[in-house]
PDB file of C-alpha atoms in Angstrom:
ATOM      1  CA  GLN A  17      12.173  94.937  93.499  1.00 70.00           C
ATOM      2  CA  LYS A  18      15.644  93.524  93.884  1.00 80.00           C
ATOM      3  CA  GLU A  19      16.142  90.671  96.317  1.00 90.00           C
ATOM      4  CA  VAL A  20      18.944  92.593  98.051  1.00 95.00           C
ATOM      5  CA  GLU A  21      19.422  96.349  98.204  1.00 94.00           C
ATOM      6  CA  GLN A  22      22.682  98.005  99.172  1.00 94.00           C
ATOM      7  CA  ASP A  23      23.615 101.665  99.044  1.00 86.00           C
ATOM      8  CA  PRO A  24      26.493 101.894  96.541  1.00 81.00           C
ATOM      9  CA  GLY A  25      28.038 104.948  98.180  1.00 85.00           C
ATOM     10  CA  PRO A  26      30.757 105.997  97.715  1.00 92.00           C
ATOM     11  CA  LEU A  27      31.436 106.467 101.392  1.00 95.00           C
ATOM     12  CA  SER A  28      34.411 108.504 102.578  1.00 97.00           C
ATOM     13  CA  VAL A  29      35.404 108.693 106.256  1.00 97.00           C
ATOM     14  CA  PRO A  30      38.432 109.898 108.262  1.00 98.00           C
ATOM     15  CA  GLU A  31      40.756 107.360 109.816  1.00 98.00           C
ATOM     16  CA  GLY A  32      39.480 106.166 113.197  1.00 98.00           C
ATOM     17  CA  ALA A  33      35.799 106.688 112.381  1.00 98.00           C
ATOM     18  CA  ILE A  34      33.089 104.094 112.898  1.00 97.00           C
ATOM     19  CA  VAL A  35      31.687 102.904 109.594  1.00 97.00           C
ATOM     20  CA  SER A  36      28.190 101.505 109.140  1.00 97.00           C
ATOM     21  CA  LEU A  37      27.325  99.527 106.015  1.00 97.00           C
ATOM     22  CA  ASN A  38      23.830  98.223 105.427  1.00 97.00           C
ATOM     23  CA  CYS A  39      21.725  95.942 103.276  1.00 97.00           C
ATOM     24  CA  THR A  40      18.017  95.269 103.151  1.00 97.00           C
ATOM     25  CA  TYR A  41      16.360  92.230 101.658  1.00 96.00           C
ATOM     26  CA  SER A  42      12.892  91.134 100.672  1.00 95.00           C
ATOM     27  CA  ASN A  43      12.951  87.325 100.981  1.00 94.00           C
ATOM     28  CA  SER A  44      12.152  86.199 104.507  1.00 93.00           C
ATOM     29  CA  ALA A  45      13.566  82.747 103.648  1.00 93.00           C
ATOM     30  CA  PHE A  46      17.141  84.073 103.712  1.00 94.00           C
ATOM     31  CA  GLN A  47      18.819  82.571 106.750  1.00 92.00           C
ATOM     32  CA  TYR A  48      22.561  82.892 106.174  1.00 93.00           C
ATOM     33  CA  PHE A  49      24.282  86.220 105.744  1.00 95.00           C
ATOM     34  CA  MET A  50      27.778  87.169 104.644  1.00 95.00           C
ATOM     35  CA  TRP A  51      29.889  90.268 104.285  1.00 97.00           C
ATOM     36  CA  TYR A  52      32.751  90.380 101.807  1.00 97.00           C
ATOM     37  CA  ARG A  53      35.567  92.843 101.319  1.00 97.00           C
ATOM     38  CA  GLN A  54      36.852  93.310  97.789  1.00 96.00           C
ATOM     39  CA  TYR A  55      39.998  95.235  97.003  1.00 96.00           C
ATOM     40  CA  SER A  56      40.418  96.618  93.514  1.00 91.00           C
ATOM     41  CA  ARG A  57      41.148  93.912  90.928  1.00 90.00           C
ATOM     42  CA  LYS A  58      40.928  91.135  93.541  1.00 93.00           C
ATOM     43  CA  GLY A  59      38.374  88.451  94.365  1.00 95.00           C
ATOM     44  CA  PRO A  60      35.953  89.077  97.272  1.00 96.00           C
ATOM     45  CA  GLU A  61      37.250  87.981 100.669  1.00 95.00           C
ATOM     46  CA  LEU A  62      34.812  86.628 103.246  1.00 95.00           C
ATOM     47  CA  LEU A  63      34.785  88.866 106.327  1.00 96.00           C
ATOM     48  CA  MET A  64      31.807  87.774 108.366  1.00 94.00           C
ATOM     49  CA  TYR A  65      29.290  84.931 108.275  1.00 93.00           C
ATOM     50  CA  THR A  66      26.176  84.880 110.453  1.00 92.00           C
ATOM     51  CA  TYR A  67      22.996  82.832 110.584  1.00 88.00           C
ATOM     52  CA  SER A  68      20.934  84.237 113.390  1.00 82.00           C
ATOM     53  CA  SER A  69      19.534  87.541 114.460  1.00 88.00           C
ATOM     54  CA  GLY A  70      21.802  89.547 116.723  1.00 90.00           C
ATOM     55  CA  ASN A  71      25.419  90.602 116.683  1.00 92.00           C
ATOM     56  CA  LYS A  72      28.636  88.784 115.830  1.00 94.00           C
ATOM     57  CA  GLU A  73      31.957  90.412 116.547  1.00 95.00           C
ATOM     58  CA  ASP A  74      35.373  89.693 115.066  1.00 95.00           C
ATOM     59  CA  GLY A  75      38.063  92.179 115.983  1.00 96.00           C
ATOM     60  CA  ARG A  76      37.102  95.603 114.665  1.00 97.00           C
ATOM     61  CA  PHE A  77      34.175  94.167 112.695  1.00 97.00           C
ATOM     62  CA  THR A  78      30.633  93.563 113.955  1.00 97.00           C
ATOM     63  CA  ALA A  79      27.919  91.981 111.847  1.00 97.00           C
ATOM     64  CA  GLN A  80      24.337  92.630 112.873  1.00 97.00           C
ATOM     65  CA  VAL A  81      21.252  90.830 111.601  1.00 96.00           C
ATOM     66  CA  ASP A  82      17.659  91.888 112.190  1.00 95.00           C
ATOM     67  CA  LYS A  83      15.456  89.292 110.516  1.00 94.00           C
ATOM     68  CA  SER A  84      12.230  90.943 111.619  1.00 93.00           C
ATOM     69  CA  SER A  85      13.184  94.084 109.691  1.00 94.00           C
ATOM     70  CA  LYS A  86      15.042  92.197 106.932  1.00 95.00           C
ATOM     71  CA  TYR A  87      18.079  94.361 107.566  1.00 95.00           C
ATOM     72  CA  ILE A  88      21.754  93.533 108.024  1.00 97.00           C
ATOM     73  CA  SER A  89      24.655  95.766 108.950  1.00 97.00           C
ATOM     74  CA  LEU A  90      28.418  95.673 109.128  1.00 97.00           C
ATOM     75  CA  PHE A  91      30.165  98.005 111.561  1.00 97.00           C
ATOM     76  CA  ILE A  92      33.859  98.789 111.332  1.00 98.00           C
ATOM     77  CA  ARG A  93      35.417 100.367 114.418  1.00 98.00           C
ATOM     78  CA  ASP A  94      38.604 102.431 114.359  1.00 98.00           C
ATOM     79  CA  SER A  95      38.627 102.386 110.564  1.00 98.00           C
ATOM     80  CA  GLN A  96      42.007 102.212 108.861  1.00 98.00           C
ATOM     81  CA  PRO A  97      43.171 103.232 105.366  1.00 97.00           C
ATOM     82  CA  SER A  98      43.626  99.514 104.689  1.00 97.00           C
ATOM     83  CA  ASP A  99      39.846  99.134 105.078  1.00 98.00           C
ATOM     84  CA  SER A 100      39.383 101.111 101.857  1.00 98.00           C
ATOM     85  CA  ALA A 101      37.618  98.654  99.571  1.00 97.00           C
ATOM     86  CA  THR A 102      34.209  97.669  98.255  1.00 95.00           C
ATOM     87  CA  TYR A 103      32.023  95.797 100.732  1.00 97.00           C
ATOM     88  CA  LEU A 104      29.445  93.320  99.477  1.00 96.00           C
ATOM     89  CA  CYS A 105      26.628  91.728 101.429  1.00 97.00           C
ATOM     90  CA  ALA A 106      25.331  88.294 100.430  1.00 96.00           C
ATOM     91  CA  MET A 107      22.682  85.895 101.631  1.00 95.00           C
ATOM     92  CA  ILE A 108      21.184  82.492 100.920  1.00 93.00           C
ATOM     93  CA  THR A 109      18.303  80.328 102.038  1.00 91.00           C
ATOM     94  CA  ARG A 110      18.893  77.050 103.865  1.00 85.00           C
ATOM     95  CA  THR A 111      17.756  74.948 100.908  1.00 85.00           C
ATOM     96  CA  GLY A 112      18.853  77.101  97.987  1.00 84.00           C
ATOM     97  CA  ASN A 113      22.032  76.946  95.919  1.00 87.00           C
ATOM     98  CA  GLN A 114      22.017  80.522  94.676  1.00 90.00           C
ATOM     99  CA  PHE A 115      23.581  83.369  96.630  1.00 93.00           C
ATOM    100  CA  TYR A 116      22.091  86.844  96.390  1.00 94.00           C
ATOM    101  CA  PHE A 117      24.445  89.802  96.513  1.00 95.00           C
ATOM    102  CA  GLY A 118      24.130  93.489  97.081  1.00 94.00           C
ATOM    103  CA  THR A 119      25.775  95.718  94.493  1.00 92.00           C
ATOM    104  CA  GLY A 120      28.507  96.708  96.940  1.00 94.00           C
ATOM    105  CA  THR A 121      29.446  99.878  98.857  1.00 95.00           C
ATOM    106  CA  SER A 122      32.712 101.608  98.017  1.00 94.00           C
ATOM    107  CA  LEU A 123      34.511 102.811 101.160  1.00 97.00           C
ATOM    108  CA  THR A 124      37.500 105.135 101.367  1.00 97.00           C
ATOM    109  CA  VAL A 125      39.220 105.762 104.712  1.00 98.00           C
ATOM    110  CA  ILE A 126      41.244 108.968 104.587  1.00 97.00           C
ATOM    111  CA  PRO A 127      44.468 109.066 106.657  1.00 96.00           C
TER     112      PRO A 127
ATOM    113  CA  SER B   2      42.618  73.987 104.228  1.00 75.00           C
ATOM    114  CA  GLN B   3      40.662  74.714 101.111  1.00 78.00           C
ATOM    115  CA  THR B   4      42.056  76.758  98.237  1.00 90.00           C
ATOM    116  CA  ILE B   5      40.689  77.783  94.887  1.00 94.00           C
ATOM    117  CA  HIS B   6      42.725  78.471  91.781  1.00 95.00           C
ATOM    118  CA  GLN B   7      41.791  80.342  88.650  1.00 96.00           C
ATOM    119  CA  TRP B   8      43.778  80.843  85.499  1.00 93.00           C
ATOM    120  CA  PRO B   9      44.760  82.774  83.625  1.00 94.00           C
ATOM    121  CA  ALA B  10      44.808  85.869  85.823  1.00 94.00           C
ATOM    122  CA  THR B  11      44.576  88.233  82.867  1.00 96.00           C
ATOM    123  CA  LEU B  12      43.483  87.652  79.295  1.00 97.00           C
ATOM    124  CA  VAL B  13      43.157  89.869  76.238  1.00 97.00           C
ATOM    125  CA  GLN B  14      41.260  88.312  73.365  1.00 97.00           C
ATOM    126  CA  PRO B  15      39.950  89.558  69.997  1.00 98.00           C
ATOM    127  CA  VAL B  16      36.240  89.571  69.235  1.00 97.00           C
ATOM    128  CA  GLY B  17      35.155  86.256  67.773  1.00 97.00           C
ATOM    129  CA  SER B  18      37.907  84.208  69.389  1.00 97.00           C
ATOM    130  CA  PRO B  19      37.203  81.238  71.689  1.00 97.00           C
ATOM    131  CA  LEU B  20      37.539  81.316  75.467  1.00 96.00           C
ATOM    132  CA  SER B  21      38.401  78.806  78.140  1.00 97.00           C
ATOM    133  CA  LEU B  22      38.748  79.764  81.796  1.00 97.00           C
ATOM    134  CA  GLU B  23      39.554  77.129  84.376  1.00 96.00           C
ATOM    135  CA  CYS B  24      38.854  76.896  88.082  1.00 97.00           C
ATOM    136  CA  THR B  25      39.986  74.177  90.473  1.00 97.00           C
ATOM    137  CA  VAL B  26      39.312  73.690  94.161  1.00 96.00           C
ATOM    138  CA  GLU B  27      41.559  71.859  96.607  1.00 94.00           C
ATOM    139  CA  GLY B  28      40.884  70.526 100.070  1.00 90.00           C
ATOM    140  CA  THR B  29      37.215  69.663  99.787  1.00 88.00           C
ATOM    141  CA  SER B  30      35.035  67.221  97.902  1.00 88.00           C
ATOM    142  CA  ASN B  31      31.700  67.594  96.134  1.00 91.00           C
ATOM    143  CA  PRO B  32      31.567  71.390  96.409  1.00 93.00           C
ATOM    144  CA  ASN B  33      28.963  73.565  94.772  1.00 94.00           C
ATOM    145  CA  LEU B  34      30.821  75.610  92.156  1.00 96.00           C
ATOM    146  CA  TYR B  35      29.905  78.986  90.687  1.00 96.00           C
ATOM    147  CA  TRP B  36      30.924  81.328  87.878  1.00 97.00           C
ATOM    148  CA  TYR B  37      30.230  85.052  88.285  1.00 96.00           C
ATOM    149  CA  ARG B  38      30.988  88.046  86.111  1.00 95.00           C
ATOM    150  CA  GLN B  39      31.620  91.478  87.536  1.00 93.00           C
ATOM    151  CA  ALA B  40      31.564  94.400  85.117  1.00 84.00           C
ATOM    152  CA  ALA B  41      33.504  97.538  86.040  1.00 75.00           C
ATOM    153  CA  GLY B  42      31.817  99.315  88.952  1.00 69.00           C
ATOM    154  CA  ARG B  43      28.951  96.864  89.042  1.00 75.00           C
ATOM    155  CA  GLY B  44      27.786  93.999  91.187  1.00 84.00           C
ATOM    156  CA  LEU B  45      28.220  90.280  90.769  1.00 91.00           C
ATOM    157  CA  GLN B  46      26.229  88.545  88.048  1.00 91.00           C
ATOM    158  CA  LEU B  47      25.747  84.807  88.500  1.00 93.00           C
ATOM    159  CA  LEU B  48      26.445  83.010  85.215  1.00 94.00           C
ATOM    160  CA  PHE B  49      26.439  79.312  86.085  1.00 95.00           C
ATOM    161  CA  TYR B  50      26.462  77.036  89.079  1.00 95.00           C
ATOM    162  CA  SER B  51      27.002  73.329  89.512  1.00 96.00           C
ATOM    163  CA  VAL B  52      26.041  70.984  92.337  1.00 94.00           C
ATOM    164  CA  GLY B  53      27.898  67.973  90.907  1.00 94.00           C
ATOM    165  CA  ILE B  54      29.855  66.519  87.992  1.00 95.00           C
ATOM    166  CA  GLY B  55      28.058  67.196  84.720  1.00 92.00           C
ATOM    167  CA  GLN B  56      25.296  69.200  86.455  1.00 94.00           C
ATOM    168  CA  ILE B  57      25.176  72.796  85.232  1.00 94.00           C
ATOM    169  CA  SER B  58      22.533  75.433  85.879  1.00 92.00           C
ATOM    170  CA  SER B  59      22.565  78.524  83.677  1.00 89.00           C
ATOM    171  CA  GLU B  60      21.257  81.759  85.071  1.00 84.00           C
ATOM    172  CA  VAL B  61      21.768  84.108  82.139  1.00 80.00           C
ATOM    173  CA  PRO B  62      21.233  83.297  78.437  1.00 63.00           C
ATOM    174  CA  GLN B  63      24.351  84.270  76.537  1.00 78.00           C
ATOM    175  CA  ASN B  64      27.136  82.933  74.360  1.00 89.00           C
ATOM    176  CA  LEU B  65      28.958  81.385  77.330  1.00 94.00           C
ATOM    177  CA  SER B  66      28.825  77.787  78.515  1.00 95.00           C
ATOM    178  CA  ALA B  67      30.174  75.905  81.506  1.00 96.00           C
ATOM    179  CA  SER B  68      31.294  72.366  82.146  1.00 96.00           C
ATOM    180  CA  ARG B  69      32.304  70.359  85.173  1.00 97.00           C
ATOM    181  CA  PRO B  70      34.342  67.396  83.965  1.00 95.00           C
ATOM    182  CA  GLN B  71      35.688  66.539  87.417  1.00 95.00           C
ATOM    183  CA  ASP B  72      34.442  67.013  90.956  1.00 95.00           C
ATOM    184  CA  ARG B  73      36.690  69.991  91.706  1.00 95.00           C
ATOM    185  CA  GLN B  74      37.103  71.456  88.215  1.00 97.00           C
ATOM    186  CA  PHE B  75      34.822  74.053  86.631  1.00 97.00           C
ATOM    187  CA  ILE B  76      35.398  75.456  83.155  1.00 97.00           C
ATOM    188  CA  LEU B  77      33.861  78.512  81.507  1.00 97.00           C
ATOM    189  CA  SER B  78      33.905  78.575  77.710  1.00 96.00           C
ATOM    190  CA  SER B  79      32.816  80.498  74.687  1.00 96.00           C
ATOM    191  CA  LYS B  80      33.053  79.656  71.000  1.00 95.00           C
ATOM    192  CA  LYS B  81      33.028  83.312  69.892  1.00 95.00           C
ATOM    193  CA  LEU B  82      33.662  86.201  72.268  1.00 96.00           C
ATOM    194  CA  LEU B  83      31.700  89.440  72.105  1.00 94.00           C
ATOM    195  CA  LEU B  84      32.846  92.868  73.258  1.00 94.00           C
ATOM    196  CA  SER B  85      30.227  92.648  76.017  1.00 92.00           C
ATOM    197  CA  ASP B  86      31.986  89.584  77.459  1.00 93.00           C
ATOM    198  CA  SER B  87      34.712  91.804  78.896  1.00 93.00           C
ATOM    199  CA  GLY B  88      34.766  91.766  82.676  1.00 94.00           C
ATOM    200  CA  PHE B  89      36.151  90.207  85.812  1.00 96.00           C
ATOM    201  CA  TYR B  90      35.285  86.511  86.044  1.00 97.00           C
ATOM    202  CA  LEU B  91      35.136  84.937  89.453  1.00 97.00           C
ATOM    203  CA  CYS B  92      34.878  81.300  90.443  1.00 98.00           C
ATOM    204  CA  ALA B  93      33.502  80.418  93.860  1.00 96.00           C
ATOM    205  CA  TRP B  94      32.683  77.364  95.959  1.00 95.00           C
ATOM    206  CA  SER B  95      30.532  76.368  98.885  1.00 92.00           C
ATOM    207  CA  VAL B  96      29.756  73.108 100.692  1.00 89.00           C
ATOM    208  CA  PRO B  97      26.189  73.287 101.991  1.00 81.00           C
ATOM    209  CA  ARG B  98      26.030  69.557 102.707  1.00 75.00           C
ATOM    210  CA  LEU B  99      28.475  70.237 105.545  1.00 73.00           C
ATOM    211  CA  ALA B 100      26.169  72.979 106.840  1.00 73.00           C
ATOM    212  CA  ARG B 101      28.664  75.538 105.561  1.00 75.00           C
ATOM    213  CA  TYR B 102      26.547  78.050 103.743  1.00 82.00           C
ATOM    214  CA  GLU B 103      29.230  80.643 103.142  1.00 88.00           C
ATOM    215  CA  GLN B 104      30.854  81.016  99.746  1.00 92.00           C
ATOM    216  CA  PHE B 105      34.540  81.461  98.974  1.00 94.00           C
ATOM    217  CA  PHE B 106      35.946  83.162  95.908  1.00 96.00           C
ATOM    218  CA  GLY B 107      38.972  82.659  93.734  1.00 96.00           C
ATOM    219  CA  PRO B 108      41.358  85.444  92.683  1.00 96.00           C
ATOM    220  CA  GLY B 109      39.509  86.075  89.403  1.00 96.00           C
ATOM    221  CA  THR B 110      40.364  86.392  85.722  1.00 96.00           C
ATOM    222  CA  ARG B 111      40.275  89.797  84.100  1.00 96.00           C
ATOM    223  CA  LEU B 112      39.119  89.414  80.493  1.00 96.00           C
ATOM    224  CA  THR B 113      39.357  92.187  77.934  1.00 96.00           C
ATOM    225  CA  VAL B 114      37.776  91.589  74.548  1.00 96.00           C
ATOM    226  CA  LEU B 115      39.022  93.946  71.836  1.00 96.00           C
TER     227      LEU B 115
END
């Protein structure tokens, strides 16, 4: 079993839709969670960083962590064509040095 | 603010040739540094990470090596490239000693081995 599972998609939505991206994990020691956006041929860009269960909002983006279910989500409201990218989840334990990544979900927002 | 540089941005090399990719970080000290490879349409594969000068941990046995000659410099090398070394190479940093557990990536180097 992989440490982190992420549906690769691809996911295609109309402009203005709410997008839900999800990852599950198996290691209960993971305490810090990240979402990255990666445009084609670019390095991943950190979108959201959370370390507790619950929701964190930043503009149109909301990161949700449910540690009891080992499940994290990223919601994008009012999706825009510029949101078209691959989204990667990542996580790490408090004492570890290695980050664990999902394989990424490819999102296309259609104008 | 912190920035991370990688060069070159693009590289085309023949099979059997040597490789040297460089990564430098500005604006922070004693970062953890990482090298990842991302094959087309695939996830990130951790190659090496370093928690300090001269300290290298290898995650995948292969013909690549890494060195950290200075605090904010991380170098990825190979003596003889293979076709399978083609990919997008990403350098990243984090500073967990400052309770910052997130990781930041550089712009990447796209390597094509022919």
